[in-house]
């Protein structure tokens, strides 16, 4: 009836508009206000810049050399953003910010297919109001885009089993896009999660629901051409670097020193999904208590990725990002749990965690000053916010009242402080000196001259200087290069200044971390 339709529209407006507004704030507010971070943001930004400048839309390059770390799609998206917004920080981060908005909307509308609007709202809000989401929705890296495509692929499969069969084409379509964004995990995660779910729900007889000939053809039409073209152009070098090094060796060995214990992702989850992580245990309990299809599916999805990367040798926080939408669905289930004891457990955990985080920020004020960061008053504001969250959580423990809306408001304040105060200060500390040195080199060097970087790996120098670099790793290599006697500008760590001065470089400027030198 008309009344029912009106009620539905009002309910969607009540929940959807706040979600969109909050997501736009978290993802887009001051998106280009800080310079690119080394290493990952800057290297992607440089590769996309070189793609636009060279017109080579098949093989990404960095510093003029082929870059096989990731497939092509994200570079295309970033290059397209450059075409629209110009080559700048906002444009570099825009694909991730847009993907994050689409991800939140997809989570909301998907959960709403199986639960009430409030549950969908909790799933979306616990995802968007988290440090995990803040970090990767604003980063010029592949992770948020890849998470969007994997999530849409997994959603499509579940819908194909529980709603309409034609959703299976979305399963293959978005898996192909994930494969073009991040590589083999775009295939592995959706298909393994789908297979485990079907086996647990229907047994071997249900496996056939995963496979669809037209879907396979659709996948190959979308994903295969670039891989084929790349192999034709670069041959065995592409296979060795892309598949062997950046897939198999990354899982079985340690790449770039990024290793961690088997429990590595537990503290990552606690910090990354604070404070909503407090409701995850209750959500997991509901999986076994209520045997709900959606909760069971979300648990299989979350657990599969969590276990997979916990057993990996190389570990980074972003590896777990494809599991975070599943975690948000479980968290929403925990937030609506009717068992008062479990609600008390969740609120108590939130209270204790808030106190600990508040104390950490309070203590950090002293140490930040020692590291040369003068503006530390913002840490007191964060400490105060954490203490308010702790007080309200303790209040919920004793009164058994739900204060989710109040907590969401406090998280908005917390994230606002991080964006307006914490992030710029961290950016200035980590990147400020290199940014200044890069601009100096841009002014002083001729178009055909390169910058010497001695024993450092900072792609932001390439982006902001507009010059390619010569990456020198040891003193003998530097001596060989400097025999030509040409004009040169070098950037290095302050501890290595004397090595360059011995070879005729004059020190221009230095701080505690980096120095720039010039030989005329």
Short mmCIF file of C-alpha atoms in Angstrom, two decimals:
data_model
loop_
_atom_site.label_atom_id
_atom_site.label_comp_id
_atom_site.label_asym_id
_atom_site.label_seq_id
_atom_site.Cartn_x
_atom_site.Cartn_y
_atom_site.Cartn_z
CA UNK A 1 0.00 0.00 0.00
CA UNK A 2 0.96 3.66 -0.30
CA UNK A 3 1.49 3.89 3.48
CA UNK A 4 3.87 0.91 3.46
CA UNK A 5 5.85 2.43 0.60
CA UNK A 6 6.05 5.76 2.44
CA UNK A 7 7.25 4.05 5.63
CA UNK A 8 9.95 2.20 3.66
CA UNK A 9 11.15 5.43 2.03
CA UNK A 10 11.21 7.23 5.38
CA UNK A 11 13.20 4.40 6.98
CA UNK A 12 15.74 4.38 4.14
CA UNK A 13 16.09 8.18 4.32
CA UNK A 14 16.49 8.05 8.09
CA UNK A 15 19.45 5.68 7.86
CA UNK A 16 20.85 6.20 4.36
CA UNK A 17 21.39 9.97 4.40
CA UNK A 18 23.50 9.90 7.62
CA UNK A 19 25.56 7.04 6.20
CA UNK A 20 26.27 8.88 2.95
CA UNK A 21 27.09 12.11 4.80
CA UNK A 22 29.45 10.40 7.25
CA UNK A 23 31.18 8.41 4.49
CA UNK A 24 31.75 11.53 2.40
CA UNK A 25 33.22 13.24 5.46
CA UNK A 26 35.54 10.36 6.36
CA UNK A 27 36.67 9.67 2.78
CA UNK A 28 36.71 13.07 1.05
CA UNK A 29 37.16 15.76 3.71
CA UNK A 30 40.60 17.36 3.13
CA UNK A 31 41.52 14.43 0.91
CA UNK A 32 44.34 16.27 -0.84
CA UNK A 33 45.49 18.38 2.09
CA UNK A 34 48.65 16.39 2.85
CA UNK A 35 51.45 15.23 0.59
CA UNK A 36 51.76 11.63 -0.54
CA UNK A 37 53.24 9.16 1.93
CA UNK A 38 56.17 6.91 1.13
CA UNK A 39 56.42 4.24 -0.01
CA UNK A 40 53.20 2.82 -1.42
CA UNK A 41 51.12 5.96 -2.04
CA UNK A 42 53.96 7.75 -3.80
CA UNK A 43 55.01 4.82 -5.99
CA UNK A 44 51.46 4.28 -7.29
CA UNK A 45 51.09 8.00 -7.92
CA UNK A 46 54.36 8.14 -9.85
CA UNK A 47 53.48 5.06 -11.92
CA UNK A 48 50.11 6.52 -12.90
CA UNK A 49 51.77 9.85 -13.69
CA UNK A 50 54.28 8.12 -15.97
CA UNK A 51 51.42 6.26 -17.64
CA UNK A 52 49.69 9.54 -18.50
CA UNK A 53 52.92 11.15 -19.68
CA UNK A 54 54.18 8.20 -21.74
CA UNK A 55 50.88 7.00 -23.18
CA UNK A 56 51.82 3.41 -22.28
CA UNK A 57 48.55 2.03 -20.89
CA UNK A 58 49.66 -1.63 -20.77
CA UNK A 59 52.81 -1.85 -18.64
CA UNK A 60 53.05 0.38 -15.56
CA UNK A 61 56.47 1.89 -14.95
CA UNK A 62 58.13 3.54 -11.98
CA UNK A 63 61.18 5.72 -12.51
CA UNK A 64 61.18 4.54 -16.12
CA UNK A 65 61.39 0.83 -15.23
CA UNK A 66 58.63 -1.77 -15.52
CA UNK A 67 56.63 -2.22 -12.31
CA UNK A 68 55.01 -5.64 -11.89
CA UNK A 69 53.78 -5.36 -8.29
CA UNK A 70 50.09 -5.02 -9.14
CA UNK A 71 47.81 -5.48 -12.19
CA UNK A 72 46.66 -2.62 -14.36
CA UNK A 73 43.16 -1.55 -13.27
CA UNK A 74 44.09 0.71 -10.36
CA UNK A 75 46.67 2.51 -12.49
CA UNK A 76 43.97 3.13 -15.10
CA UNK A 77 41.62 4.51 -12.47
CA UNK A 78 44.28 6.80 -11.04
CA UNK A 79 45.38 7.93 -14.50
CA UNK A 80 41.75 8.70 -15.41
CA UNK A 81 41.47 10.71 -12.19
CA UNK A 82 44.57 12.68 -13.21
CA UNK A 83 42.91 13.46 -16.52
CA UNK A 84 39.89 14.90 -14.70
CA UNK A 85 41.43 16.61 -11.66
CA UNK A 86 45.03 17.12 -12.71
CA UNK A 87 48.11 15.41 -11.31
CA UNK A 88 47.85 16.09 -7.59
CA UNK A 89 47.21 14.42 -4.24
CA UNK A 90 43.43 14.65 -4.43
CA UNK A 91 43.36 12.98 -7.84
CA UNK A 92 45.73 10.22 -6.69
CA UNK A 93 43.47 9.38 -3.74
CA UNK A 94 40.11 9.91 -5.45
CA UNK A 95 39.70 6.29 -6.75
CA UNK A 96 40.07 4.93 -3.21
CA UNK A 97 37.67 7.51 -1.76
CA UNK A 98 35.07 6.76 -4.43
CA UNK A 99 35.49 3.00 -3.92
CA UNK A 100 34.97 3.47 -0.18
CA UNK A 101 31.66 5.28 -0.73
CA UNK A 102 30.47 2.53 -3.07
CA UNK A 103 31.59 -0.10 -0.56
CA UNK A 104 29.55 1.42 2.26
CA UNK A 105 26.46 1.71 0.07
CA UNK A 106 26.84 -1.88 -1.11
CA UNK A 107 27.14 -3.13 2.50
CA UNK A 108 24.04 -1.20 3.54
CA UNK A 109 21.83 -2.34 0.65
CA UNK A 110 23.08 -5.93 0.81
CA UNK A 111 22.39 -6.36 4.52
CA UNK A 112 19.01 -4.71 4.07
CA UNK A 113 18.07 -7.54 1.70
CA UNK A 114 18.15 -9.96 4.64
CA UNK A 115 17.66 -7.86 7.76
CA UNK A 116 15.93 -4.68 8.93
CA UNK A 117 17.28 -1.21 8.10
CA UNK A 118 18.76 -0.76 11.57
CA UNK A 119 20.98 -3.83 11.15
CA UNK A 120 22.11 -2.53 7.76
CA UNK A 121 22.84 0.84 9.33
CA UNK A 122 24.93 -0.72 12.11
CA UNK A 123 26.92 -2.76 9.60
CA UNK A 124 27.68 0.32 7.53
CA UNK A 125 28.39 2.66 10.44
CA UNK A 126 30.73 0.22 12.22
CA UNK A 127 32.71 -0.03 9.00
CA UNK A 128 32.91 3.66 8.09
CA UNK A 129 33.60 4.96 11.61
CA UNK A 130 36.82 3.03 12.09
CA UNK A 131 40.53 3.73 11.76
CA UNK A 132 40.78 0.93 9.20
CA UNK A 133 38.31 2.66 6.92
CA UNK A 134 39.75 6.13 7.50
CA UNK A 135 43.25 4.98 6.58
CA UNK A 136 42.51 3.09 3.37
CA UNK A 137 39.65 5.19 2.02
CA UNK A 138 42.10 8.10 1.89
CA UNK A 139 45.16 6.24 0.57
CA UNK A 140 46.36 6.16 -3.03
CA UNK A 141 46.79 2.37 -2.95
CA UNK A 142 44.86 -0.57 -4.38
CA UNK A 143 43.39 -1.96 -1.18
CA UNK A 144 40.05 -0.15 -0.94
CA UNK A 145 39.28 -0.67 -4.65
CA UNK A 146 40.21 -4.34 -4.39
CA UNK A 147 38.06 -4.72 -1.26
CA UNK A 148 35.10 -3.18 -3.09
CA UNK A 149 35.33 -5.66 -5.98
CA UNK A 150 35.89 -8.71 -3.76
CA UNK A 151 32.97 -7.65 -1.55
CA UNK A 152 30.66 -7.16 -4.54
CA UNK A 153 31.72 -10.53 -5.93
CA UNK A 154 30.99 -12.30 -2.62
CA UNK A 155 27.70 -10.43 -2.19
CA UNK A 156 26.68 -11.46 -5.73
CA UNK A 157 27.33 -15.11 -4.99
CA UNK A 158 25.26 -15.06 -1.81
CA UNK A 159 22.43 -13.32 -3.66
CA UNK A 160 22.63 -15.88 -6.47
CA UNK A 161 22.11 -18.67 -3.95
CA UNK A 162 19.46 -17.00 -1.81
CA UNK A 163 17.68 -14.59 -4.17
CA UNK A 164 18.00 -14.68 -7.96
CA UNK A 165 20.27 -16.97 -9.94
CA UNK A 166 21.34 -14.25 -12.39
CA UNK A 167 23.43 -12.61 -9.65
CA UNK A 168 26.05 -15.26 -10.44
CA UNK A 169 27.20 -13.08 -13.32
CA UNK A 170 28.05 -10.36 -10.81
CA UNK A 171 30.12 -12.94 -8.95
CA UNK A 172 32.29 -13.49 -12.03
CA UNK A 173 32.27 -9.86 -13.18
CA UNK A 174 33.51 -8.40 -9.90
CA UNK A 175 35.96 -11.24 -9.36
CA UNK A 176 37.50 -10.36 -12.73
CA UNK A 177 37.78 -6.70 -11.72
CA UNK A 178 39.38 -7.74 -8.40
CA UNK A 179 41.82 -9.89 -10.36
CA UNK A 180 42.73 -6.86 -12.49
CA UNK A 181 43.22 -4.80 -9.34
CA UNK A 182 45.22 -7.04 -7.02
CA UNK A 183 45.99 -10.31 -8.80
CA UNK A 184 45.21 -13.90 -7.90
CA UNK A 185 43.41 -13.14 -4.64
CA UNK A 186 40.67 -11.65 -6.79
CA UNK A 187 39.97 -15.24 -7.84
CA UNK A 188 41.09 -17.15 -4.76
CA UNK A 189 39.06 -15.35 -2.08
CA UNK A 190 35.63 -15.23 -3.77
CA UNK A 191 35.79 -18.81 -5.04
CA UNK A 192 37.19 -20.32 -1.83
CA UNK A 193 34.68 -18.48 0.36
CA UNK A 194 31.83 -19.49 -1.95
CA UNK A 195 32.99 -23.11 -1.94
CA UNK A 196 33.33 -23.32 1.85
CA UNK A 197 29.88 -21.78 2.34
CA UNK A 198 28.22 -24.13 -0.14
CA UNK A 199 29.94 -27.19 1.33
CA UNK A 200 28.81 -26.30 4.86
CA UNK A 201 25.27 -25.32 3.81
CA UNK A 202 24.45 -27.89 1.10
CA UNK A 203 27.30 -30.37 0.83
CA UNK A 204 29.01 -31.50 -2.35
CA UNK A 205 25.79 -31.38 -4.31
CA UNK A 206 25.74 -27.59 -4.06
CA UNK A 207 29.20 -27.01 -5.57
CA UNK A 208 27.71 -26.80 -9.05
CA UNK A 209 26.05 -23.50 -8.02
CA UNK A 210 29.46 -21.83 -8.10
CA UNK A 211 30.24 -22.70 -11.70
CA UNK A 212 28.57 -21.08 -14.66
CA UNK A 213 29.91 -21.36 -18.22
CA UNK A 214 28.68 -17.93 -19.28
CA UNK A 215 30.10 -16.49 -16.06
CA UNK A 216 33.51 -18.08 -16.76
CA UNK A 217 33.49 -16.63 -20.28
CA UNK A 218 32.58 -13.22 -18.84
CA UNK A 219 35.47 -13.48 -16.38
CA UNK A 220 37.95 -14.34 -19.13
CA UNK A 221 36.72 -11.58 -21.45
CA UNK A 222 37.33 -8.99 -18.72
CA UNK A 223 40.42 -10.30 -16.91
CA UNK A 224 42.44 -12.23 -19.51
CA UNK A 225 43.31 -9.65 -22.22
CA UNK A 226 45.65 -7.56 -20.07
CA UNK A 227 47.48 -10.60 -18.69
CA UNK A 228 47.90 -11.99 -22.20
CA UNK A 229 49.12 -8.66 -23.55
CA UNK A 230 51.56 -8.26 -20.66
CA UNK A 231 53.00 -11.72 -21.26
CA UNK A 232 53.35 -11.09 -24.99
CA UNK A 233 55.17 -7.81 -24.32
CA UNK A 234 57.36 -8.78 -21.34
CA UNK A 235 57.42 -12.60 -21.37
CA UNK A 236 59.10 -14.53 -18.58
CA UNK A 237 60.11 -11.42 -16.70
CA UNK A 238 56.44 -10.63 -16.10
CA UNK A 239 55.71 -14.19 -14.92
CA UNK A 240 58.71 -14.26 -12.59
CA UNK A 241 58.13 -10.85 -11.04
CA UNK A 242 54.34 -10.69 -10.93
CA UNK A 243 53.30 -14.24 -10.07
CA UNK A 244 56.33 -15.81 -8.41
CA UNK A 245 57.77 -12.85 -6.46
CA UNK A 246 54.66 -10.81 -5.63
CA UNK A 247 52.28 -13.71 -5.08
CA UNK A 248 53.93 -16.95 -3.98
CA UNK A 249 57.12 -15.57 -2.41
CA UNK A 250 55.13 -12.88 -0.62
CA UNK A 251 53.02 -15.57 1.04
CA UNK A 252 55.77 -18.08 1.81
CA UNK A 253 58.61 -15.64 2.50
CA UNK A 254 59.23 -12.19 3.96
CA UNK A 255 59.05 -9.33 1.45
CA UNK A 256 60.55 -5.93 2.37
CA UNK A 257 60.90 -6.99 6.02
CA UNK A 258 57.13 -7.15 6.62
CA UNK A 259 56.86 -10.15 8.90
CA UNK A 260 54.80 -10.83 12.00
CA UNK A 261 53.67 -13.55 14.44
CA UNK A 262 50.58 -15.68 13.89
CA UNK A 263 48.55 -13.41 16.22
CA UNK A 264 49.62 -10.28 14.28
CA UNK A 265 46.10 -9.41 13.09
CA UNK A 266 44.46 -9.56 16.53
CA UNK A 267 45.85 -6.21 17.76
CA UNK A 268 45.44 -4.87 14.21
CA UNK A 269 41.72 -5.66 14.39
CA UNK A 270 41.31 -4.22 17.89
CA UNK A 271 42.87 -0.91 16.86
CA UNK A 272 41.55 -0.81 13.30
CA UNK A 273 37.91 -1.52 14.20
CA UNK A 274 37.82 0.30 17.54
CA UNK A 275 35.38 0.66 19.27
CA UNK A 276 33.01 -1.60 17.33
CA UNK A 277 35.36 -4.57 17.62
CA UNK A 278 33.87 -5.00 21.11
CA UNK A 279 30.71 -6.40 19.49
CA UNK A 280 32.48 -8.91 17.23
CA UNK A 281 32.57 -11.77 19.80
CA UNK A 282 28.82 -11.41 20.37
CA UNK A 283 28.28 -11.45 16.61
CA UNK A 284 30.35 -14.62 16.25
CA UNK A 285 28.38 -16.18 19.12
CA UNK A 286 25.18 -15.49 17.19
CA UNK A 287 26.54 -17.49 14.26
CA UNK A 288 26.44 -20.67 16.32
CA UNK A 289 23.50 -19.70 18.52
CA UNK A 290 20.98 -18.59 15.90
CA UNK A 291 22.33 -20.33 12.77
CA UNK A 292 21.38 -17.36 10.60
CA UNK A 293 22.37 -17.73 6.92
CA UNK A 294 23.85 -14.26 6.58
CA UNK A 295 25.82 -14.46 9.83
CA UNK A 296 27.17 -17.90 8.92
CA UNK A 297 28.23 -16.62 5.52
CA UNK A 298 29.90 -13.54 7.01
CA UNK A 299 31.75 -15.70 9.54
CA UNK A 300 33.08 -18.04 6.84
CA UNK A 301 34.15 -15.01 4.80
CA UNK A 302 35.88 -13.32 7.73
CA UNK A 303 37.50 -16.45 9.16
CA UNK A 304 38.82 -17.64 5.78
CA UNK A 305 40.75 -14.43 5.09
CA UNK A 306 41.84 -14.01 8.71
CA UNK A 307 43.29 -17.54 8.90
CA UNK A 308 44.82 -17.31 5.41
CA UNK A 309 46.86 -14.23 6.18
CA UNK A 310 47.61 -15.22 9.78
CA UNK A 311 49.49 -18.18 8.30
CA UNK A 312 51.26 -15.99 5.74
CA UNK A 313 54.89 -15.13 6.39
CA UNK A 314 54.62 -11.57 5.07
CA UNK A 315 52.04 -9.55 7.03
CA UNK A 316 50.69 -6.02 6.69
CA UNK A 317 47.50 -4.46 8.16
CA UNK A 318 46.01 -3.88 4.69
CA UNK A 319 46.04 -7.63 3.94
CA UNK A 320 43.00 -8.10 6.17
CA UNK A 321 40.93 -5.33 4.55
CA UNK A 322 38.85 -7.70 2.32
CA UNK A 323 37.58 -9.36 5.52
CA UNK A 324 36.47 -6.12 7.18
CA UNK A 325 33.03 -5.88 5.46
CA UNK A 326 32.30 -9.39 6.77
CA UNK A 327 33.45 -8.30 10.23
CA UNK A 328 31.07 -5.32 10.06
CA UNK A 329 28.13 -7.64 9.35
CA UNK A 330 29.06 -9.75 12.38
CA UNK A 331 29.54 -6.62 14.48
CA UNK A 332 26.05 -5.40 13.51
CA UNK A 333 24.67 -8.73 14.69
CA UNK A 334 26.52 -8.29 17.99
CA UNK A 335 25.23 -4.74 18.41
CA UNK A 336 21.63 -5.96 18.25
CA UNK A 337 22.13 -9.02 20.45
CA UNK A 338 19.36 -9.44 23.03
CA UNK A 339 21.44 -11.31 25.59
CA UNK A 340 22.14 -8.75 28.34
CA UNK A 341 25.23 -10.55 29.60
CA UNK A 342 26.91 -10.39 26.18
CA UNK A 343 26.01 -6.72 25.85
CA UNK A 344 27.71 -6.12 29.20
CA UNK A 345 30.81 -8.01 28.05
CA UNK A 346 30.99 -5.88 24.90
CA UNK A 347 30.59 -2.60 26.74
CA UNK A 348 33.12 -3.58 29.38
CA UNK A 349 35.68 -4.46 26.70
CA UNK A 350 34.99 -1.13 24.98
CA UNK A 351 35.44 0.75 28.25
CA UNK A 352 38.75 -0.91 29.09
CA UNK A 353 40.10 -0.48 25.56
CA UNK A 354 39.10 3.20 25.53
CA UNK A 355 40.94 3.83 28.79
CA UNK A 356 44.08 2.13 27.45
CA UNK A 357 44.01 4.11 24.20
CA UNK A 358 43.43 7.33 26.13
CA UNK A 359 46.43 6.61 28.35
CA UNK A 360 48.59 5.83 25.30
CA UNK A 361 47.75 9.19 23.71
CA UNK A 362 48.33 10.97 27.01
CA UNK A 363 51.77 9.41 27.40
CA UNK A 364 52.59 10.01 23.73
CA UNK A 365 52.49 13.78 24.28
CA UNK A 366 55.84 13.63 26.05
CA UNK A 367 57.53 11.39 23.48
CA UNK A 368 56.20 13.27 20.44
CA UNK A 369 57.93 16.39 21.75
CA UNK A 370 61.21 14.48 21.97
CA UNK A 371 60.84 13.46 18.31
CA UNK A 372 60.63 17.10 17.30
CA UNK A 373 56.84 17.38 17.02
CA UNK A 374 55.96 20.61 18.86
CA UNK A 375 52.15 20.57 18.46
CA UNK A 376 50.92 17.86 20.81
CA UNK A 377 47.80 19.43 22.35
CA UNK A 378 45.57 17.44 19.99
CA UNK A 379 46.58 14.27 21.85
CA UNK A 380 44.84 15.65 24.95
CA UNK A 381 41.63 16.11 22.96
CA UNK A 382 41.83 12.49 21.81
CA UNK A 383 42.50 11.35 25.38
CA UNK A 384 39.42 13.26 26.54
CA UNK A 385 37.34 11.67 23.76
CA UNK A 386 38.52 8.20 24.77
CA UNK A 387 37.67 8.84 28.38
CA UNK A 388 34.15 9.95 27.47
CA UNK A 389 33.73 6.75 25.45
CA UNK A 390 34.99 4.78 28.47
CA UNK A 391 32.58 6.54 30.85
CA UNK A 392 29.60 5.95 28.56
CA UNK A 393 30.64 2.31 28.11
CA UNK A 394 30.81 1.77 31.88
CA UNK A 395 27.43 3.48 32.13
CA UNK A 396 26.04 1.00 29.60
CA UNK A 397 27.47 -1.91 31.59
CA UNK A 398 25.50 -0.96 34.69
CA UNK A 399 22.34 0.43 33.10
CA UNK A 400 22.21 -2.10 30.24
CA UNK A 401 21.24 0.74 27.88
CA UNK A 402 22.35 0.89 24.24
CA UNK A 403 24.27 4.05 23.38
CA UNK A 404 25.35 3.22 19.83
CA UNK A 405 24.31 6.59 18.43
CA UNK A 406 26.27 8.46 21.09
CA UNK A 407 29.33 6.29 20.42
CA UNK A 408 29.04 7.02 16.69
CA UNK A 409 29.04 10.75 17.43
CA UNK A 410 32.17 10.41 19.56
CA UNK A 411 33.89 8.44 16.80
CA UNK A 412 33.10 11.21 14.32
CA UNK A 413 34.84 13.64 16.70
CA UNK A 414 37.77 11.25 17.11
CA UNK A 415 38.26 10.79 13.35
CA UNK A 416 37.89 14.54 12.82
CA UNK A 417 40.79 15.12 15.21
CA UNK A 418 42.90 12.57 13.36
CA UNK A 419 42.18 14.15 9.97
CA UNK A 420 42.64 17.80 10.99
CA UNK A 421 45.44 17.42 13.54
CA UNK A 422 47.07 14.01 13.72
CA UNK A 423 47.41 13.33 9.98
CA UNK A 424 48.96 16.70 8.99
CA UNK A 425 51.46 16.50 11.85
CA UNK A 426 52.42 12.93 10.93
CA UNK A 427 52.72 13.95 7.29
CA UNK A 428 54.95 16.90 8.11
CA UNK A 429 57.15 14.74 10.33
CA UNK A 430 57.50 11.89 7.85
CA UNK A 431 57.38 13.70 4.51
CA UNK A 432 57.97 17.41 5.11
CA UNK A 433 61.74 17.41 4.68
CA UNK A 434 61.70 15.20 1.59
CA UNK A 435 59.00 17.38 0.03
CA UNK A 436 61.12 20.51 0.55
CA UNK A 437 64.27 18.85 -0.83
CA UNK A 438 62.33 17.55 -3.85
CA UNK A 439 61.08 21.04 -4.71
CA UNK A 440 64.63 22.38 -4.42
CA UNK A 441 65.87 19.73 -6.84
CA UNK A 442 63.04 20.57 -9.23
CA UNK A 443 64.18 24.19 -9.32
CA UNK A 444 67.92 23.48 -9.65
CA UNK A 445 68.12 20.57 -12.07
CA UNK A 446 67.82 20.65 -15.84
CA UNK A 447 65.14 18.51 -17.44
CA UNK A 448 67.58 15.75 -18.43
CA UNK A 449 69.30 15.53 -15.02
CA UNK A 450 68.49 12.95 -12.35
CA UNK A 451 68.55 13.01 -8.55
CA UNK A 452 70.88 10.72 -6.64
CA UNK A 453 69.21 8.96 -3.74
CA UNK A 454 71.80 7.28 -1.57
CA UNK A 455 70.59 4.30 0.48
CA UNK A 456 66.97 5.47 0.69
CA UNK A 457 63.76 4.43 -1.06
CA UNK A 458 61.35 7.36 -1.23
CA UNK A 459 59.26 7.52 -4.41
CA UNK A 460 57.75 10.84 -3.30
CA UNK A 461 61.02 12.44 -4.46
CA UNK A 462 60.24 11.36 -8.03
CA UNK A 463 56.66 12.63 -7.82
CA UNK A 464 57.40 16.08 -6.42
CA UNK A 465 60.72 16.80 -8.12
CA UNK A 466 59.52 15.77 -11.56
CA UNK A 467 62.88 14.06 -12.11
CA UNK A 468 63.88 10.43 -12.26
CA UNK A 469 66.28 9.17 -9.60
CA UNK A 470 69.47 7.14 -9.55
CA UNK A 471 69.13 4.82 -6.58
CA UNK A 472 72.62 4.18 -5.23
CA UNK A 473 73.00 1.47 -2.61
CA UNK A 474 76.67 1.57 -1.57
CA UNK A 475 79.79 3.76 -1.60
CA UNK A 476 81.57 1.94 -4.42
CA UNK A 477 78.58 2.29 -6.71
CA UNK A 478 78.43 6.00 -5.87
CA UNK A 479 82.14 6.43 -6.65
CA UNK A 480 81.68 4.82 -10.05
CA UNK A 481 78.79 7.07 -10.92
CA UNK A 482 80.48 10.26 -9.77
CA UNK A 483 83.49 9.79 -12.07
CA UNK A 484 81.65 11.73 -14.78
CA UNK A 485 82.10 14.93 -12.78
CA UNK A 486 78.70 16.32 -13.72
CA UNK A 487 76.47 18.56 -11.66
CA UNK A 488 74.38 16.48 -9.24
CA UNK A 489 71.95 16.83 -6.35
CA UNK A 490 71.73 14.04 -3.80
CA UNK A 491 69.24 13.21 -1.05
CA UNK A 492 70.22 10.79 1.69
CA UNK A 493 69.86 10.01 5.37
CA UNK A 494 71.69 12.42 7.65
CA UNK A 495 73.91 9.64 8.98
CA UNK A 496 75.39 9.13 5.48
CA UNK A 497 76.28 12.77 4.79
CA UNK A 498 80.01 12.28 5.29
CA UNK A 499 80.18 9.64 2.54
CA UNK A 500 78.87 12.12 -0.02
CA UNK A 501 81.02 15.00 1.27
CA UNK A 502 84.11 12.86 0.65
CA UNK A 503 83.10 12.70 -3.02
CA UNK A 504 82.85 16.45 -3.44
CA UNK A 505 79.26 17.12 -2.43
CA UNK A 506 78.48 20.24 -0.43
CA UNK A 507 75.88 20.00 2.31
CA UNK A 508 72.92 22.27 1.64
CA UNK A 509 70.57 21.36 4.48
CA UNK A 510 69.88 18.58 6.93
CA UNK A 511 67.66 17.64 9.86
CA UNK A 512 67.50 14.63 12.17
CA UNK A 513 66.55 12.24 9.34
CA UNK A 514 67.45 13.51 5.88
CA UNK A 515 69.98 15.72 4.14
CA UNK A 516 70.35 17.19 0.67
CA UNK A 517 73.70 17.90 -0.97
CA UNK A 518 74.90 19.32 -4.27
CA UNK A 519 77.99 18.94 -6.43
CA UNK A 520 78.47 21.71 -8.96
#
